[in-house]
PDB file of C-alpha atoms in Angstrom:
ATOM      1  CA  UNK E   1      -5.019   8.775   7.285  1.00  0.00           C
ATOM      2  CA  UNK E   2      -8.245   9.753   4.909  1.00  0.00           C
ATOM      3  CA  UNK E   3     -11.154   8.286   5.738  1.00  0.00           C
ATOM      4  CA  UNK E   4     -13.795   6.788   3.258  1.00  0.00           C
ATOM      5  CA  UNK E   5     -17.551   6.844   4.843  1.00  0.00           C
ATOM      6  CA  UNK E   6     -19.458   4.314   3.747  1.00  0.00           C
ATOM      7  CA  UNK E   7     -23.460   4.104   4.672  1.00  0.00           C
ATOM      8  CA  UNK E   8     -25.079   1.285   5.617  1.00  0.00           C
ATOM      9  CA  UNK E   9     -27.701  -0.848   7.363  1.00  0.00           C
ATOM     10  CA  UNK E  10     -27.642  -2.837  10.016  1.00  0.00           C
ATOM     11  CA  UNK E  11     -28.870  -6.973   8.974  1.00  0.00           C
ATOM     12  CA  UNK E  12     -30.556  -9.856  11.149  1.00  0.00           C
ATOM     13  CA  UNK E  13     -30.671 -12.508   8.926  1.00  0.00           C
ATOM     14  CA  UNK E  14     -27.095 -13.826   8.053  1.00  0.00           C
ATOM     15  CA  UNK E  15     -29.040 -17.318   6.405  1.00  0.00           C
ATOM     16  CA  UNK E  16     -27.809 -17.815   2.646  1.00  0.00           C
ATOM     17  CA  UNK E  17     -31.223 -16.942   1.308  1.00  0.00           C
ATOM     18  CA  UNK E  18     -31.341 -13.568   2.726  1.00  0.00           C
ATOM     19  CA  UNK E  19     -27.358 -13.197   1.878  1.00  0.00           C
ATOM     20  CA  UNK E  20     -27.839 -14.185  -2.488  1.00  0.00           C
ATOM     21  CA  UNK E  21     -31.067 -11.483  -1.773  1.00  0.00           C
ATOM     22  CA  UNK E  22     -29.040  -8.976  -1.062  1.00  0.00           C
ATOM     23  CA  UNK E  23     -26.462  -9.273  -3.640  1.00  0.00           C
ATOM     24  CA  UNK E  24     -28.951  -9.030  -6.047  1.00  0.00           C
ATOM     25  CA  UNK E  25     -30.758  -5.697  -5.154  1.00  0.00           C
ATOM     26  CA  UNK E  26     -26.531  -4.466  -5.612  1.00  0.00           C
ATOM     27  CA  UNK E  27     -26.300  -4.825  -1.314  1.00  0.00           C
ATOM     28  CA  UNK E  28     -23.020  -6.497  -0.557  1.00  0.00           C
ATOM     29  CA  UNK E  29     -22.825  -8.953   2.595  1.00  0.00           C
ATOM     30  CA  UNK E  30     -20.609  -7.401   5.396  1.00  0.00           C
ATOM     31  CA  UNK E  31     -19.035  -8.134   8.831  1.00  0.00           C
ATOM     32  CA  UNK E  32     -17.679  -5.648  11.300  1.00  0.00           C
ATOM     33  CA  UNK E  33     -15.958  -6.856  14.397  1.00  0.00           C
ATOM     34  CA  UNK E  34     -13.386  -5.690  16.755  1.00  0.00           C
ATOM     35  CA  UNK E  35     -16.283  -4.506  19.057  1.00  0.00           C
ATOM     36  CA  UNK E  36     -18.052  -5.767  21.391  1.00  0.00           C
ATOM     37  CA  UNK E  37     -19.711  -8.646  19.147  1.00  0.00           C
ATOM     38  CA  UNK E  38     -20.111  -8.581  15.306  1.00  0.00           C
ATOM     39  CA  UNK E  39     -22.777  -6.323  13.878  1.00  0.00           C
ATOM     40  CA  UNK E  40     -23.763  -7.277  10.615  1.00  0.00           C
ATOM     41  CA  UNK E  41     -24.990  -5.124   7.947  1.00  0.00           C
ATOM     42  CA  UNK E  42     -24.920  -4.575   4.327  1.00  0.00           C
ATOM     43  CA  UNK E  43     -24.117  -2.024   1.904  1.00  0.00           C
ATOM     44  CA  UNK E  44     -24.256  -0.309  -1.837  1.00  0.00           C
ATOM     45  CA  UNK E  45     -21.543  -2.311  -3.553  1.00  0.00           C
ATOM     46  CA  UNK E  46     -20.772   1.398  -5.298  1.00  0.00           C
ATOM     47  CA  UNK E  47     -20.092   2.452  -1.627  1.00  0.00           C
ATOM     48  CA  UNK E  48     -16.734   0.108  -1.683  1.00  0.00           C
ATOM     49  CA  UNK E  49     -15.133   1.879  -5.043  1.00  0.00           C
ATOM     50  CA  UNK E  50     -13.145   4.923  -2.915  1.00  0.00           C
ATOM     51  CA  UNK E  51     -11.501   1.827  -0.200  1.00  0.00           C
ATOM     52  CA  UNK E  52     -11.148  -0.983  -2.482  1.00  0.00           C
ATOM     53  CA  UNK E  53     -10.050   0.552  -6.098  1.00  0.00           C
ATOM     54  CA  UNK E  54      -7.334   2.900  -4.936  1.00  0.00           C
ATOM     55  CA  UNK E  55      -3.461   2.506  -4.910  1.00  0.00           C
ATOM     56  CA  UNK E  56      -3.228   3.641  -1.413  1.00  0.00           C
ATOM     57  CA  UNK E  57      -4.512   3.038   2.335  1.00  0.00           C
ATOM     58  CA  UNK E  58      -7.771   3.936   3.922  1.00  0.00           C
ATOM     59  CA  UNK E  59      -9.797   3.925   6.734  1.00  0.00           C
ATOM     60  CA  UNK E  60     -14.108   3.244   6.792  1.00  0.00           C
ATOM     61  CA  UNK E  61     -16.364   5.185   8.174  1.00  0.00           C
ATOM     62  CA  UNK E  62     -19.437   3.398   8.996  1.00  0.00           C
ATOM     63  CA  UNK E  63     -22.602   5.044   9.706  1.00  0.00           C
ATOM     64  CA  UNK E  64     -25.630   2.404  10.281  1.00  0.00           C
ATOM     65  CA  UNK E  65     -28.901   3.273  12.024  1.00  0.00           C
ATOM     66  CA  UNK E  66     -27.656   6.070  13.363  1.00  0.00           C
ATOM     67  CA  UNK E  67     -24.880   4.434  14.590  1.00  0.00           C
ATOM     68  CA  UNK E  68     -20.866   5.443  14.076  1.00  0.00           C
ATOM     69  CA  UNK E  69     -17.925   2.553  13.780  1.00  0.00           C
ATOM     70  CA  UNK E  70     -14.248   4.572  12.611  1.00  0.00           C
ATOM     71  CA  UNK E  71     -12.469   0.220  10.747  1.00  0.00           C
ATOM     72  CA  UNK E  72     -10.068  -0.862   8.479  1.00  0.00           C
ATOM     73  CA  UNK E  73     -10.290  -3.507   5.705  1.00  0.00           C
ATOM     74  CA  UNK E  74      -9.828  -6.880   6.799  1.00  0.00           C
ATOM     75  CA  UNK E  75     -11.381  -9.159   4.199  1.00  0.00           C
ATOM     76  CA  UNK E  76     -12.474  -8.738   1.495  1.00  0.00           C
ATOM     77  CA  UNK E  77     -14.263 -11.616  -1.141  1.00  0.00           C
ATOM     78  CA  UNK E  78     -14.783 -11.613  -4.564  1.00  0.00           C
ATOM     79  CA  UNK E  79     -17.005 -13.886  -7.438  1.00  0.00           C
ATOM     80  CA  UNK E  80     -13.755 -15.700  -9.346  1.00  0.00           C
ATOM     81  CA  UNK E  81     -15.917 -15.161 -12.573  1.00  0.00           C
ATOM     82  CA  UNK E  82     -17.284 -11.227 -12.880  1.00  0.00           C
ATOM     83  CA  UNK E  83     -15.418  -9.560 -10.009  1.00  0.00           C
ATOM     84  CA  UNK E  84     -18.136  -8.472  -8.080  1.00  0.00           C
ATOM     85  CA  UNK E  85     -17.728  -7.691  -4.132  1.00  0.00           C
ATOM     86  CA  UNK E  86     -19.367 -11.101  -2.177  1.00  0.00           C
ATOM     87  CA  UNK E  87     -18.144 -10.123   1.235  1.00  0.00           C
ATOM     88  CA  UNK E  88     -16.751  -7.549   3.302  1.00  0.00           C
ATOM     89  CA  UNK E  89     -15.252  -8.018   7.223  1.00  0.00           C
ATOM     90  CA  UNK E  90     -14.110  -5.245   9.027  1.00  0.00           C
ATOM     91  CA  UNK E  91     -12.385  -4.377  12.265  1.00  0.00           C
ATOM     92  CA  UNK E  92     -13.318  -1.223  14.103  1.00  0.00           C
ATOM     93  CA  UNK E  93     -10.645   0.661  15.597  1.00  0.00           C
ATOM     94  CA  UNK E  94     -10.685   3.537  17.696  1.00  0.00           C
ATOM     95  CA  UNK E  95      -9.202   6.294  18.102  1.00  0.00           C
ATOM     96  CA  UNK E  96      -6.580   6.113  21.883  1.00  0.00           C
ATOM     97  CA  UNK E  97      -5.249   2.729  21.037  1.00  0.00           C
ATOM     98  CA  UNK E  98      -2.974   1.248  18.240  1.00  0.00           C
ATOM     99  CA  UNK E  99      -4.011  -0.472  15.222  1.00  0.00           C
ATOM    100  CA  UNK E 100      -1.687  -3.027  13.404  1.00  0.00           C
ATOM    101  CA  UNK E 101      -2.659  -2.462   9.412  1.00  0.00           C
ATOM    102  CA  UNK E 102      -0.919  -3.177   6.196  1.00  0.00           C
ATOM    103  CA  UNK E 103       0.045   0.186   3.797  1.00  0.00           C
ATOM    104  CA  UNK E 104       1.315  -0.067   0.252  1.00  0.00           C
ATOM    105  CA  UNK E 105       4.881   0.992  -0.637  1.00  0.00           C
ATOM    106  CA  UNK E 106       5.342   3.970  -3.184  1.00  0.00           C
ATOM    107  CA  UNK E 107       8.556   3.983  -5.213  1.00  0.00           C
ATOM    108  CA  UNK E 108      10.077   6.948  -6.195  1.00  0.00           C
ATOM    109  CA  UNK E 109      12.614   8.300  -8.026  1.00  0.00           C
ATOM    110  CA  UNK E 110      14.712   7.066 -10.852  1.00  0.00           C
ATOM    111  CA  UNK E 111      17.369   4.750  -9.517  1.00  0.00           C
ATOM    112  CA  UNK E 112      20.791   5.065 -10.864  1.00  0.00           C
ATOM    113  CA  UNK E 113      21.388   1.280 -11.690  1.00  0.00           C
ATOM    114  CA  UNK E 114      17.502   1.058 -13.492  1.00  0.00           C
ATOM    115  CA  UNK E 115      19.197   4.556 -16.107  1.00  0.00           C
ATOM    116  CA  UNK E 116      22.359   1.362 -16.513  1.00  0.00           C
ATOM    117  CA  UNK E 117      19.949  -1.904 -17.724  1.00  0.00           C
ATOM    118  CA  UNK E 118      19.682  -2.949 -14.179  1.00  0.00           C
ATOM    119  CA  UNK E 119      16.592  -3.909 -13.141  1.00  0.00           C
ATOM    120  CA  UNK E 120      14.175  -3.435 -10.594  1.00  0.00           C
ATOM    121  CA  UNK E 121      13.021  -6.263  -8.096  1.00  0.00           C
ATOM    122  CA  UNK E 122      10.140  -5.047  -5.817  1.00  0.00           C
ATOM    123  CA  UNK E 123      10.570  -7.108  -2.713  1.00  0.00           C
ATOM    124  CA  UNK E 124       7.626  -6.283  -0.665  1.00  0.00           C
ATOM    125  CA  UNK E 125       5.385  -3.962  -1.881  1.00  0.00           C
ATOM    126  CA  UNK E 126       2.616  -3.063   1.186  1.00  0.00           C
ATOM    127  CA  UNK E 127       4.546  -2.799   4.942  1.00  0.00           C
ATOM    128  CA  UNK E 128       2.783  -3.741   7.696  1.00  0.00           C
ATOM    129  CA  UNK E 129       2.745  -0.850   9.959  1.00  0.00           C
ATOM    130  CA  UNK E 130       1.568   0.217  13.928  1.00  0.00           C
ATOM    131  CA  UNK E 131      -0.237   2.918  14.633  1.00  0.00           C
ATOM    132  CA  UNK E 132      -2.670   5.037  16.542  1.00  0.00           C
ATOM    133  CA  UNK E 133      -5.822   5.309  13.499  1.00  0.00           C
ATOM    134  CA  UNK E 134      -4.839   9.573  12.802  1.00  0.00           C
ATOM    135  CA  UNK E 135      -1.629   8.787  12.490  1.00  0.00           C
ATOM    136  CA  UNK E 136      -1.423   5.866   9.940  1.00  0.00           C
ATOM    137  CA  UNK E 137      -0.030   7.257   6.036  1.00  0.00           C
ATOM    138  CA  UNK E 138      -2.146   6.816   3.247  1.00  0.00           C
ATOM    139  CA  UNK E 139       0.927   4.817   1.897  1.00  0.00           C
ATOM    140  CA  UNK E 140       4.499   4.908   2.244  1.00  0.00           C
ATOM    141  CA  UNK E 141       7.697   6.193   0.010  1.00  0.00           C
ATOM    142  CA  UNK E 142      10.453   3.963  -1.393  1.00  0.00           C
ATOM    143  CA  UNK E 143      13.179   6.433  -2.788  1.00  0.00           C
ATOM    144  CA  UNK E 144      15.630   4.095  -5.819  1.00  0.00           C
ATOM    145  CA  UNK E 145      17.313   6.880  -6.550  1.00  0.00           C
ATOM    146  CA  UNK E 146      20.468   6.372  -4.331  1.00  0.00           C
ATOM    147  CA  UNK E 147      20.582   2.506  -6.615  1.00  0.00           C
ATOM    148  CA  UNK E 148      23.104   1.678  -9.077  1.00  0.00           C
ATOM    149  CA  UNK E 149      23.685  -2.078  -9.645  1.00  0.00           C
ATOM    150  CA  UNK E 150      23.220  -4.857  -7.093  1.00  0.00           C
ATOM    151  CA  UNK E 151      22.154  -2.040  -3.933  1.00  0.00           C
ATOM    152  CA  UNK E 152      19.471  -2.605  -1.321  1.00  0.00           C
ATOM    153  CA  UNK E 153      16.730  -0.746  -0.732  1.00  0.00           C
ATOM    154  CA  UNK E 154      16.688  -2.251   3.174  1.00  0.00           C
ATOM    155  CA  UNK E 155      13.517  -1.297   5.532  1.00  0.00           C
ATOM    156  CA  UNK E 156      15.575   1.053   8.107  1.00  0.00           C
ATOM    157  CA  UNK E 157      16.275   4.171   4.340  1.00  0.00           C
ATOM    158  CA  UNK E 158      12.383   4.040   3.865  1.00  0.00           C
ATOM    159  CA  UNK E 159      10.152   7.153   5.057  1.00  0.00           C
ATOM    160  CA  UNK E 160       9.801   7.586   8.926  1.00  0.00           C
ATOM    161  CA  UNK E 161       6.816   9.008  10.114  1.00  0.00           C
ATOM    162  CA  UNK E 162       4.617   8.246  13.152  1.00  0.00           C
ATOM    163  CA  UNK E 163       4.584   4.787  12.959  1.00  0.00           C
ATOM    164  CA  UNK E 164       6.583   1.555  13.025  1.00  0.00           C
ATOM    165  CA  UNK E 165       7.130  -0.987  10.755  1.00  0.00           C
ATOM    166  CA  UNK E 166       6.497  -4.505  11.494  1.00  0.00           C
ATOM    167  CA  UNK E 167       9.779  -6.079  10.163  1.00  0.00           C
ATOM    168  CA  UNK E 168      12.503  -6.317  10.927  1.00  0.00           C
ATOM    169  CA  UNK E 169      15.532  -4.045   9.883  1.00  0.00           C
ATOM    170  CA  UNK E 170      17.324  -5.963   6.869  1.00  0.00           C
ATOM    171  CA  UNK E 171      14.009  -6.479   5.290  1.00  0.00           C
ATOM    172  CA  UNK E 172      14.826  -5.388   1.892  1.00  0.00           C
ATOM    173  CA  UNK E 173      12.301  -3.677   0.372  1.00  0.00           C
ATOM    174  CA  UNK E 174      13.894  -4.670  -2.885  1.00  0.00           C
ATOM    175  CA  UNK E 175      16.675  -4.315  -5.221  1.00  0.00           C
ATOM    176  CA  UNK E 176      17.949  -3.204  -8.635  1.00  0.00           C
ATOM    177  CA  UNK E 177      19.563  -6.500 -10.365  1.00  0.00           C
ATOM    178  CA  UNK E 178      21.853  -6.858 -13.176  1.00  0.00           C
ATOM    179  CA  UNK E 179      20.864  -8.345 -16.435  1.00  0.00           C
ATOM    180  CA  UNK E 180      22.182  -8.514 -20.001  1.00  0.00           C
ATOM    181  CA  UNK E 181      21.540  -5.430 -20.929  1.00  0.00           C
ATOM    182  CA  UNK E 182      23.266  -3.980 -18.252  1.00  0.00           C
ATOM    183  CA  UNK E 183      26.115  -1.632 -19.388  1.00  0.00           C
ATOM    184  CA  UNK E 184      29.121   0.177 -17.702  1.00  0.00           C
ATOM    185  CA  UNK E 185      27.620   3.028 -15.237  1.00  0.00           C
ATOM    186  CA  UNK E 186      27.136   6.620 -17.375  1.00  0.00           C
ATOM    187  CA  UNK E 187      27.301   8.685 -14.305  1.00  0.00           C
ATOM    188  CA  UNK E 188      30.832   7.892 -14.009  1.00  0.00           C
ATOM    189  CA  UNK E 189      31.653   7.952 -17.961  1.00  0.00           C
ATOM    190  CA  UNK E 190      29.818  11.065 -17.690  1.00  0.00           C
ATOM    191  CA  UNK E 191      32.469  12.615 -14.914  1.00  0.00           C
ATOM    192  CA  UNK E 192      35.292  11.086 -16.825  1.00  0.00           C
ATOM    193  CA  UNK E 193      34.693  12.721 -20.089  1.00  0.00           C
ATOM    194  CA  UNK E 194      33.728  15.905 -17.527  1.00  0.00           C
ATOM    195  CA  UNK E 195      37.494  15.713 -16.745  1.00  0.00           C
ATOM    196  CA  UNK E 196      39.335  15.028 -20.406  1.00  0.00           C
ATOM    197  CA  UNK E 197      37.197  18.122 -21.233  1.00  0.00           C
ATOM    198  CA  UNK E 198      38.553  20.525 -19.062  1.00  0.00           C
ATOM    199  CA  UNK E 199      41.954  18.539 -19.389  1.00  0.00           C
ATOM    200  CA  UNK E 200      41.890  19.197 -22.542  1.00  0.00           C
ATOM    201  CA  UNK E 201      40.823  22.971 -22.777  1.00  0.00           C
ATOM    202  CA  UNK E 202      43.482  23.627 -20.290  1.00  0.00           C
ATOM    203  CA  UNK E 203      46.251  22.168 -22.653  1.00  0.00           C
ATOM    204  CA  UNK E 204      44.675  24.050 -25.421  1.00  0.00           C
ATOM    205  CA  UNK E 205      44.593  27.475 -22.876  1.00  0.00           C
ATOM    206  CA  UNK E 206      48.005  26.780 -21.645  1.00  0.00           C
ATOM    207  CA  UNK E 207      49.195  26.508 -25.712  1.00  0.00           C
TER     208      UNK E 207
END
């Protein structure tokens, strides 16, 4: 998994006035949990761009006053009107210790059922996985190519790697459901047409 480096400064004052002053200066107040004690720090808002505004999951390398921490994004708060980042919580991770993380799902493939007028219903757009930090994926792939109308894609059909899903085996990640625009299975029709054409050609040759 790709790691995004965020450089910040530890902060002593955590009161409302100090926090507001940081935000006014374009800084984001943050807290790092998971170590011996919480670490309060701040970093420029622009430093979070590649970590937050991305379709994939990433870990974070926090460089704070000469100290380096590996972490994952645990929680983030946005302003309800401006969508500016107000506060970020991180959770410290360690190389030899497994961590649980929410990973986005990339739906790939050209579903036969969708081509025939079905509708793809995405039940899960993210999945919880557990792995060592070095084995965490940026995303997991759900291949919908073989799904016909009425078919479901279970979590056991999703790409596997050096991680484990924290969901039951009967979890439905997505399914192709019928709709008003549904038509006959086009692939079967094509096969029938090809068979008919071959039969006619053979008959003509015999004549």
